[in-house]
mmCIF file of C-alpha atoms in Angstrom:
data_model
loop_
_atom_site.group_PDB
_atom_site.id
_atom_site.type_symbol
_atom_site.label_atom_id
_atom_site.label_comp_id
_atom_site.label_asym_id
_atom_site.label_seq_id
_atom_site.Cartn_x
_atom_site.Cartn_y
_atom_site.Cartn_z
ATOM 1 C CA UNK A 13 -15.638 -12.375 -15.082
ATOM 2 C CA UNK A 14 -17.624 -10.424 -12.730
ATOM 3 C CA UNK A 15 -14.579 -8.190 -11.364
ATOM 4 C CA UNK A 16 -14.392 -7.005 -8.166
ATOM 5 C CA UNK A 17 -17.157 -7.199 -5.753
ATOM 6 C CA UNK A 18 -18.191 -5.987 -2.801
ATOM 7 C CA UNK A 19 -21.035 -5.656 -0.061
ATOM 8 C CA UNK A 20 -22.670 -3.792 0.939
ATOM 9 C CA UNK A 21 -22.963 -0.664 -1.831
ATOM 10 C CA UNK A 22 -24.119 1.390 1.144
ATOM 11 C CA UNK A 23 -24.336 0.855 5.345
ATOM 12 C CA UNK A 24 -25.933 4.043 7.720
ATOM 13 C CA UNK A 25 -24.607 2.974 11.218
ATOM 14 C CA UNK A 26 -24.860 4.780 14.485
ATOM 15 C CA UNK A 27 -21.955 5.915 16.335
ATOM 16 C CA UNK A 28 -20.173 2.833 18.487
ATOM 17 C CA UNK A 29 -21.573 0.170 16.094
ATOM 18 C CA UNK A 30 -19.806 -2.424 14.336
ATOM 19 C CA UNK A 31 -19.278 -2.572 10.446
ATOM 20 C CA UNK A 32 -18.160 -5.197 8.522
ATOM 21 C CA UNK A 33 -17.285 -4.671 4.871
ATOM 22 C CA UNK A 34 -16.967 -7.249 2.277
ATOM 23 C CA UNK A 35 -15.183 -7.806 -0.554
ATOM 24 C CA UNK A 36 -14.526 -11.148 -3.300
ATOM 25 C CA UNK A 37 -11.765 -10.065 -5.470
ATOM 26 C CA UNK A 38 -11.407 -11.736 -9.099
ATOM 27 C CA UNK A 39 -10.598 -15.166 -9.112
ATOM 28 C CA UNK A 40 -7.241 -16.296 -9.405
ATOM 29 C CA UNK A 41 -5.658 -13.042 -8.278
ATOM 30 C CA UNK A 42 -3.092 -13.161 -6.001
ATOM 31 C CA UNK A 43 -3.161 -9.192 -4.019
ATOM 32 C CA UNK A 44 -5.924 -8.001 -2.889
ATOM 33 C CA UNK A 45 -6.150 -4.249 -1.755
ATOM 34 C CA UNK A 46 -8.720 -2.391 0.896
ATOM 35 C CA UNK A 47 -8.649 1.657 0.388
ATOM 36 C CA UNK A 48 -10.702 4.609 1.736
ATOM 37 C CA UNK A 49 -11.633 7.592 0.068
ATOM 38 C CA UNK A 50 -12.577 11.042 1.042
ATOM 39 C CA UNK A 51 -12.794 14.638 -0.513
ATOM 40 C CA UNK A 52 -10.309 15.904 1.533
ATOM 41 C CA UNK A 53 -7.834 12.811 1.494
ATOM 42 C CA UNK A 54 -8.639 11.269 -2.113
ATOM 43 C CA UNK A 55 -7.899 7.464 -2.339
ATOM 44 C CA UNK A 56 -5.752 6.390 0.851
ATOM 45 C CA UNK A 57 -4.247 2.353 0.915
ATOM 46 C CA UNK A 58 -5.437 1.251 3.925
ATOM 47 C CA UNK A 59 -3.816 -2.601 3.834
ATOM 48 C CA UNK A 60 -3.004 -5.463 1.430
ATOM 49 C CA UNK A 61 -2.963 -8.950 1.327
ATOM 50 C CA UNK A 62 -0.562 -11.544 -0.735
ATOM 51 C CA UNK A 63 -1.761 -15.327 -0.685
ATOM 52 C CA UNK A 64 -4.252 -14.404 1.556
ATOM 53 C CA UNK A 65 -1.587 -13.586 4.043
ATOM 54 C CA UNK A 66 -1.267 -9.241 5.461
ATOM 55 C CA UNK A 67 1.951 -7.882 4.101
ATOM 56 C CA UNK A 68 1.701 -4.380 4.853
ATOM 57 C CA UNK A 69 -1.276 -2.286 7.340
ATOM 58 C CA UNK A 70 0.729 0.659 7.891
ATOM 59 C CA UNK A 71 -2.481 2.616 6.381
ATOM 60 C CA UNK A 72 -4.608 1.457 8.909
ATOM 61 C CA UNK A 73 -5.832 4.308 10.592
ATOM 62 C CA UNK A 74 -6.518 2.962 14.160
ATOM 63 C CA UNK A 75 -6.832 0.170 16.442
ATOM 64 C CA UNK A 76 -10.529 0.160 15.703
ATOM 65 C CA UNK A 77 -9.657 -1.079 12.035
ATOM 66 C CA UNK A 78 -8.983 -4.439 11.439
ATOM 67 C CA UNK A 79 -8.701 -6.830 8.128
ATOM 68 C CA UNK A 80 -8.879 -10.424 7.462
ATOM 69 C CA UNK A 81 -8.456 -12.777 4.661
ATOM 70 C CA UNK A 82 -9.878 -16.059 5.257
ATOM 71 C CA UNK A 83 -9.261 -17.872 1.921
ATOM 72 C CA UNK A 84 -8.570 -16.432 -1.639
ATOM 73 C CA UNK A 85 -12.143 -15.591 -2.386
ATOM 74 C CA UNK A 86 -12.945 -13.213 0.442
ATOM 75 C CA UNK A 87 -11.534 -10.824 2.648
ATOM 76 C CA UNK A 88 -13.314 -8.687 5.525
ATOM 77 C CA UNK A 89 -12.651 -4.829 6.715
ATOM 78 C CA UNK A 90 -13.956 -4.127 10.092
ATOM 79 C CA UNK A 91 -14.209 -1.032 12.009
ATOM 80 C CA UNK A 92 -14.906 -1.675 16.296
ATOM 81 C CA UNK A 93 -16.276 0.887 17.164
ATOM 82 C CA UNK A 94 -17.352 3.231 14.295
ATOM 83 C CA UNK A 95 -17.116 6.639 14.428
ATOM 84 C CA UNK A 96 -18.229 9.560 12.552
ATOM 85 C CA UNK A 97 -15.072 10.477 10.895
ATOM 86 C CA UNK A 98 -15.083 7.069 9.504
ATOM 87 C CA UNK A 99 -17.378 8.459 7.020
ATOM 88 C CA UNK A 100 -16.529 7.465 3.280
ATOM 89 C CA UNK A 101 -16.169 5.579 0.613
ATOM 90 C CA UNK A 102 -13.826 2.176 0.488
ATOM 91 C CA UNK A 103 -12.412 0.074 -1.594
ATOM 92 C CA UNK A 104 -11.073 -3.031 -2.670
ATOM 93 C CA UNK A 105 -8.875 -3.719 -5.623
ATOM 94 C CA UNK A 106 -6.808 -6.925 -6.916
ATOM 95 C CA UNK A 107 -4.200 -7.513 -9.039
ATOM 96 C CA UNK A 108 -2.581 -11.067 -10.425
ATOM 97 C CA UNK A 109 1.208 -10.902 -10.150
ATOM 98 C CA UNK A 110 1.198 -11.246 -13.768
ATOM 99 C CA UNK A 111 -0.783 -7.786 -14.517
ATOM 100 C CA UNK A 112 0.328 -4.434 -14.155
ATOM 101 C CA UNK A 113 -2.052 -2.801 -11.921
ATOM 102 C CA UNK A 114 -4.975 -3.404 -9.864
ATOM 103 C CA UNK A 115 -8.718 -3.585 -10.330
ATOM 104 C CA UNK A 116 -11.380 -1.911 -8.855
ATOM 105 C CA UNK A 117 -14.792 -2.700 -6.858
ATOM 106 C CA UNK A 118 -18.023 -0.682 -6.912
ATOM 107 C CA UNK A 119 -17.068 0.631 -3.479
ATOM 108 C CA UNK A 120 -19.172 0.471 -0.074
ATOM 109 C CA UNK A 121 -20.365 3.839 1.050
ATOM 110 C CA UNK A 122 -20.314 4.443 5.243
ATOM 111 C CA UNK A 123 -21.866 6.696 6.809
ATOM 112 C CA UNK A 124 -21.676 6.785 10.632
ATOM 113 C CA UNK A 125 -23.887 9.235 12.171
ATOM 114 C CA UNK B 6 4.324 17.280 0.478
ATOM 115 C CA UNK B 7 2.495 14.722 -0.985
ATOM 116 C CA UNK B 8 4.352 12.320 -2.649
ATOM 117 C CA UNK B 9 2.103 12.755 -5.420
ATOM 118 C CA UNK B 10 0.363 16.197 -6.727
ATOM 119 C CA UNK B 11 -2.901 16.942 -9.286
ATOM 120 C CA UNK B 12 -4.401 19.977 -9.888
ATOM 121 C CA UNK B 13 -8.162 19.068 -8.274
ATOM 122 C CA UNK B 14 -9.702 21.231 -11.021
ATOM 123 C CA UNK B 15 -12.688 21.069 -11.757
ATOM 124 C CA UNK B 16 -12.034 21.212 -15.454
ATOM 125 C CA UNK B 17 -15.088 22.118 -17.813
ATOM 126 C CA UNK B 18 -14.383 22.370 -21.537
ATOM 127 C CA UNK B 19 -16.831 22.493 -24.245
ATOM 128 C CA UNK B 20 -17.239 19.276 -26.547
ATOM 129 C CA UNK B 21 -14.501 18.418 -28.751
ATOM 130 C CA UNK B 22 -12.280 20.326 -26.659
ATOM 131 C CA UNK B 23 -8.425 18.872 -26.393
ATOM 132 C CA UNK B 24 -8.101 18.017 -22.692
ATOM 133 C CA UNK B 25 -4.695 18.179 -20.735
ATOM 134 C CA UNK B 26 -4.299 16.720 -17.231
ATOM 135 C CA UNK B 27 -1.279 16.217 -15.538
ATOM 136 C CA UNK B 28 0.395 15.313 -12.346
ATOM 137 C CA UNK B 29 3.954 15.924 -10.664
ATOM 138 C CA UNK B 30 5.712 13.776 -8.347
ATOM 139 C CA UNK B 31 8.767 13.481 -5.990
ATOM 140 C CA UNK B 32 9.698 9.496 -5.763
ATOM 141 C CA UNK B 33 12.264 8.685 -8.416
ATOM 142 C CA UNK B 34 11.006 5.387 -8.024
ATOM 143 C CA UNK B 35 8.474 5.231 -9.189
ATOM 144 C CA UNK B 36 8.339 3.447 -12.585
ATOM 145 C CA UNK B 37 5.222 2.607 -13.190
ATOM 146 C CA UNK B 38 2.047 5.232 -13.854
ATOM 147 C CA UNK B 39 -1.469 4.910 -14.733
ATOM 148 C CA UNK B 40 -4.673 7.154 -15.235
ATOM 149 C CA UNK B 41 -7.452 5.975 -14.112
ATOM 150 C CA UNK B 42 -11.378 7.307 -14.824
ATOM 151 C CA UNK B 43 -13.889 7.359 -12.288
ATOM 152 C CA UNK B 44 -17.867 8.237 -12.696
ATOM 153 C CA UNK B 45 -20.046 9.301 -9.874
ATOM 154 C CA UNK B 46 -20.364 6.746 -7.130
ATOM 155 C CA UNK B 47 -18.414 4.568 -9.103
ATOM 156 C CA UNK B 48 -15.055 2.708 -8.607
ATOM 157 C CA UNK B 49 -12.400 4.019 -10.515
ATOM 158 C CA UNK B 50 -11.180 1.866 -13.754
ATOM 159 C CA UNK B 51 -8.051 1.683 -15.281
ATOM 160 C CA UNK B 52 -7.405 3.813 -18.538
ATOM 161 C CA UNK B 53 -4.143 3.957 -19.772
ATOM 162 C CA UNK B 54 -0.690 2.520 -18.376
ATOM 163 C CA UNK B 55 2.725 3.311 -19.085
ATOM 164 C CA UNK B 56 5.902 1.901 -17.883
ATOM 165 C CA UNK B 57 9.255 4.328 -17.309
ATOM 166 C CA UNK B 58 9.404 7.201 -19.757
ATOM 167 C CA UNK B 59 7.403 7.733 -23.302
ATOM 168 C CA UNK B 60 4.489 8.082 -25.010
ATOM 169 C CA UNK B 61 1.267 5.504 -25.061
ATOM 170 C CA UNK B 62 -1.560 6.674 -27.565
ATOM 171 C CA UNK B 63 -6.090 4.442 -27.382
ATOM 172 C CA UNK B 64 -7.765 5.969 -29.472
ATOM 173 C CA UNK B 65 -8.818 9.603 -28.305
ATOM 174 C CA UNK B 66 -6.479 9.390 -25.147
ATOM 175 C CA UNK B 67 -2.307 9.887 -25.150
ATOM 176 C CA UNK B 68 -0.737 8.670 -22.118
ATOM 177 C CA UNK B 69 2.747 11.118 -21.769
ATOM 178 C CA UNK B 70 5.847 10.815 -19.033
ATOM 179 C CA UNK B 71 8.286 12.479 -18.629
ATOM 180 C CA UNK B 72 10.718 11.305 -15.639
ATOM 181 C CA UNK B 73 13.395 13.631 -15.679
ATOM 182 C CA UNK B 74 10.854 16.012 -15.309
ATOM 183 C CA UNK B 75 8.647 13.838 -12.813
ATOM 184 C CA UNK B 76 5.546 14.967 -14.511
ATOM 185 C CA UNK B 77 3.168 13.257 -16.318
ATOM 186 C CA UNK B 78 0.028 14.028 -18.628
ATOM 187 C CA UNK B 79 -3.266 12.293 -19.695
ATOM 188 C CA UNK B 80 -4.320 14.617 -23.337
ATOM 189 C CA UNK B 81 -7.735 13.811 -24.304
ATOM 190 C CA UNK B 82 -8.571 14.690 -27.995
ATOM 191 C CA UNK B 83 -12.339 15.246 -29.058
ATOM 192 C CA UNK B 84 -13.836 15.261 -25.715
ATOM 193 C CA UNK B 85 -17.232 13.614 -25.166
ATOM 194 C CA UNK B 86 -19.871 14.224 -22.657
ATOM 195 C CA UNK B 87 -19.533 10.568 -21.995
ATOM 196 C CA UNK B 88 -15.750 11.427 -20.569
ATOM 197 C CA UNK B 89 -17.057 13.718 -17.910
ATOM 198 C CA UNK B 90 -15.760 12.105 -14.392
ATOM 199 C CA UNK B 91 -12.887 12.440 -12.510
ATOM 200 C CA UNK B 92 -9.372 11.391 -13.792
ATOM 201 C CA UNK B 93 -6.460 10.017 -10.833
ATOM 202 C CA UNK B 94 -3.147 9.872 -11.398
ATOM 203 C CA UNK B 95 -1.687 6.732 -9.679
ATOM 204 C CA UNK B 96 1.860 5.347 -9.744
ATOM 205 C CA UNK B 97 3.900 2.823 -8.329
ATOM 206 C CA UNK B 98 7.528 1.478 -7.985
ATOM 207 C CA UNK B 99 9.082 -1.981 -8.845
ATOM 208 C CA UNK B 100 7.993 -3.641 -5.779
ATOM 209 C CA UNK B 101 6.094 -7.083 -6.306
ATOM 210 C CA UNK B 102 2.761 -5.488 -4.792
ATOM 211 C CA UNK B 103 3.082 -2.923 -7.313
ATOM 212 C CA UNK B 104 1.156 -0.638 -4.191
ATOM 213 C CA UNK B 105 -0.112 2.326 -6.062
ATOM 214 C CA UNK B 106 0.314 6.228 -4.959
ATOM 215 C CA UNK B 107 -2.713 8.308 -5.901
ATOM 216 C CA UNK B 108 -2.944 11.936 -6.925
ATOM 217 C CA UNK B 109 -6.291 13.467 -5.413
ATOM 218 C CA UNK B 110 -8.112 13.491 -8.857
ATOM 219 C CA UNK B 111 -9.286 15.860 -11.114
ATOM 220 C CA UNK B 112 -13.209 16.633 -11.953
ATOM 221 C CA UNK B 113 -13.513 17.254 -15.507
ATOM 222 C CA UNK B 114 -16.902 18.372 -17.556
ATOM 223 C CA UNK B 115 -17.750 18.274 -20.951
ATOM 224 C CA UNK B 116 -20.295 20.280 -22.136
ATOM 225 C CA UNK B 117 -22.001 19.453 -24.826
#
């Protein structure tokens, strides 16, 4: 399996742009996970997904953030408009119902000058 | 107070050193608890799980937790170069989602 996977490894944006993270999480499981991390905050849950459906965003850190999950194979983190402070490293993870904890990507790296 | 605490280090140790990490924590319900490894600019990958109390021993690494203390510890035994990164702490209660709480990580070098 190729595990988690996610593009782009790296986006430079300006200020105000748009970014658009992507993520394919390891067919046939069920949660998927976005998280952001930073030196000063470590790893942060941002939102999850079950069936493709949102179950809990209370990590979202603004209006600006938003999350989608199509169909099983893909989900999408945006961020309308960026900002500098959105600066970091994030995640996506997924789990099957039937293992005990969650899985890892490579992780996208933002920075928003 | 975080839910979840880990000394940030860093931790440097000279090779075949026995390395002790360890994290407290505050939510009693927590029941499940993991340490995970993550390299530079890397995602971080699962290392050892453990459900409720007890120990769990792979190889060079013992998994130990202790809930009536709510503390838990990752000892490494003949450190490597190769197990320089940082170690996290994550846990999580009974809930189907299984949504894990993360300690802030802990940098740890091993000289060789």
């Amino acid at each position: 399996d190729a595990g988690v996977i996610q593009s782009p490894r790296h986006e430079v944006t300006e200020m105000g742009q748009e970014v658009t993270l992507r993520c394919k999480p390891i067919s046939g499981h069920d949660y998927l996970f976005w998280y952001r991390q930073t030196m000063m905050r470590g790893l942060e849950l941002l939102i999850y997904f079950n069936n493709n459906v949102p179950i809990d965003d209370s990590g979202m850190p603004e209006d600006r953030f938003s999350a989608k999950m199509p169909n099983a194979s893909f989900s999408t983190l945006k961020i309308q408009p960026s900002e500098p402070r959105d600066s970091a490293v994030y995640f996506c993870a997924s789990r099957n119902r039937g293992l005990e904890t969650q899985y890892f990507g490579p992780g996208t790296r933002l920075l928003v000058l | 107070q975080k839910e979840v605490e880990q000394d940030p280090g860093p931790l440097s140790v000279p090779e075949g050193a026995i390395v002790s990490l360890n994290c407290t924590y505050s939510n009693s319900a927590f029941q499940y608890f993991m340490w995970y490894r993550q390299y530079s600019r890397k995602g971080p990958e699962l290392l050892m799980y453990t459900y409720s109390s007890g120990n769990k021993e792979d190889g060079r690494f013992t998994a130990q937790v202790d809930k009536s203390s709510k503390y838990i510890s990752l000892f490494i035994r003949d450190s490597q170069p190769s197990d320089s990164a940082t170690y996290l702490c994550a846990m999580s209660g009974s809930g189907s989602a299984r949504q894990l709480t993360f300690g802030s990580g802990t940098q740890l070098t091993v000289l060789p």
